[in-house]
Amino acid sequence: MIARTAFEQILKEYDEKQLEAARELRERREQIEREVPRLKEIEDEIAGLSVSEAISRISGKALPGSYKDQLASLRAEKDKVLSEAGFTEDDLNAHYECEKCRDTGYVGNELCTCFKERVTNILYDQSNIKEILKEENFGTYSFKYYPEGEALDAAKNALQKAESFIRDFSRSEDNLFITGAAGVGKTFLTNCIAKELLDQGYFVVYLSAIRLFDILSDVTFGSFRTGSEGASSEFVKKHIYDCDLLIIDDLGTEMVNSFTATQLFNCVNERILGKKHTIISTNLSLKQLQDNYSERIFSRIANKYTFIKLLGNDIRMTKKLEEN
Ligand SMILES: [Zn+2]
């Protein structure tokens, strides 16, 4: 499954990055030691001095006054022999792609920004979203496809709600539930919001409902890489439950059963509790949501989501007709 491969791929990438940094350092170190044989001796002498320093600290016996001078002169010599051979002190350290997390993906218990970006890219790459967002954003949003009257009013109202959702994003706990028939611009509007928040540096995860349940079922039924289920579910939890904005596109297109109903509730509920924003777009009416999923999902969404309803003709069809 695509989802599983993507998650495994990213975990593996980080493992490989760390191994690569370590391998590079080892090779560089060997080369430096070959070209600067004196380096090892200096380092041993510095280490020896540090040991004497530690012993004297513990035993309370004072070190000879020359200790600091010796250390300083060894360090100066180290710099000198390195630079004479064309190296710097920094060449003795591992070089990471991301110095913040040293390619582990974590800074303390928090996910590093590099990791979030990578996940965003990987999720978005697969649905080709980066290309789409170049076309579908507030800059290209147009009312011209909405017929005068009810549909146009609804579109204007939707735009207003989307804009205030973005404006208040950092301080509100708002979520959006976008309904409407196929082709009335739900995904377009969602893309506009996603682009804006991605540009502001938020961690946005965009999944079709089908993909979302695919990933959640992989995690639940443990079909992730053997031996790493714990890490993988932790990983998925981090992204699906904890990202700044989760977009669930086209809810209702997946196979609805008790598993998906439970998973959807957990996901919606966890995110509300964690004060994280979610956007759900769907062709379903509220009545269908209530009938197809469960009363408790319906009530969470009814209480915690702002509703946006789009009306009008199928814009994709209209565009196609214009092109021909
Ligand atoms: Zn990092």
Coordinates of N, CA, C and O in Angstrom, one line a residue, residues 3 10 12 26 57 62 64 112 127 145 181 191 196 204 213 234 258 271 273-274 284-285 308 315 322:
A3 N 0.5 4.1 1.3 CA 0.6 4.8 2.6 C 1.8 4.2 3.4 O 2.6 4.9 4.0
I10 N 10.2 7.0 5.0 CA 10.7 8.2 5.7 C 11.5 7.7 7.0 O 12.5 8.3 7.3
K12 N 13.1 5.0 7.3 CA 14.4 4.4 6.8 C 15.3 5.5 6.3 O 16.5 5.5 6.6
R26 N 33.9 8.7 9.8 CA 34.9 7.7 10.0 C 35.9 7.8 8.8 O 37.1 7.8 9.1
R57 N 40.8 16.8 40.8 CA 39.6 17.4 41.3 C 39.0 16.5 42.4 O 38.6 16.9 43.5
A62 N 46.2 19.8 44.2 CA 46.3 20.9 43.2 C 47.1 20.4 42.0 O 48.1 19.6 42.2
P64 N 49.8 21.0 38.8 CA 50.9 22.0 38.6 C 50.3 23.2 37.8 O 49.4 23.0 37.0
C112 N 11.3 17.4 14.8 CA 12.1 18.5 14.2 C 11.4 19.0 13.0 O 10.6 18.3 12.3
S127 N 0.1 12.9 -3.7 CA -1.2 13.3 -4.3 C -0.9 14.4 -5.3 O -1.8 15.1 -5.7
Y145 N -17.5 31.0 -11.5 CA -18.2 29.8 -11.8 C -19.5 29.6 -11.0 O -20.2 28.6 -11.2
A181 N -22.2 19.2 -3.5 CA -22.1 18.1 -4.5 C -20.8 18.1 -5.1 O -19.9 19.0 -5.0
N191 N -7.7 23.5 -0.8 CA -6.3 23.7 -1.3 C -5.9 25.1 -1.0 O -4.7 25.3 -0.7
E196 N -2.1 28.5 2.0 CA -1.9 29.6 2.9 C -1.2 29.2 4.2 O -0.2 29.8 4.6
V204 N 0.8 20.8 7.8 CA -0.5 20.4 7.3 C -0.4 19.0 6.7 O 0.5 18.7 5.9
F213 N -8.0 6.1 6.1 CA -8.4 4.8 6.7 C -7.4 3.7 6.3 O -7.3 2.8 7.1
E234 N 3.3 5.2 16.6 CA 3.7 6.5 17.3 C 3.9 7.6 16.2 O 3.4 8.7 16.3
S258 N -17.9 -0.5 10.6 CA -17.7 -0.1 12.0 C -16.3 0.3 12.3 O -16.0 1.1 13.2
R271 N -8.3 15.0 18.0 CA -7.8 16.3 17.5 C -8.6 17.4 18.2 O -8.0 18.5 18.5
L273 N -9.7 17.3 21.3 CA -9.1 17.3 22.6 C -7.7 17.9 22.6 O -7.3 18.7 23.5
G274 N -6.9 17.7 21.6 CA -5.6 18.2 21.5 C -5.6 19.7 20.9 O -4.5 20.2 20.7
L284 N -21.4 14.2 1.4 CA -22.5 13.8 2.3 C -23.3 15.0 2.9 O -22.7 16.0 3.2
S285 N -24.5 14.8 3.1 CA -25.3 15.7 3.8 C -25.1 15.4 5.3 O -24.6 14.3 5.6
I308 N -19.6 24.9 6.1 CA -19.5 25.7 4.9 C -20.3 24.8 3.8 O -19.9 23.6 3.7
I315 N -18.1 22.6 -11.5 CA -17.2 23.6 -12.1 C -16.2 22.9 -13.0 O -15.8 23.4 -14.1
E322 N -15.6 24.9 -21.4 CA -15.0 26.1 -21.9 C -13.7 25.8 -22.7 O -13.5 26.6 -23.7

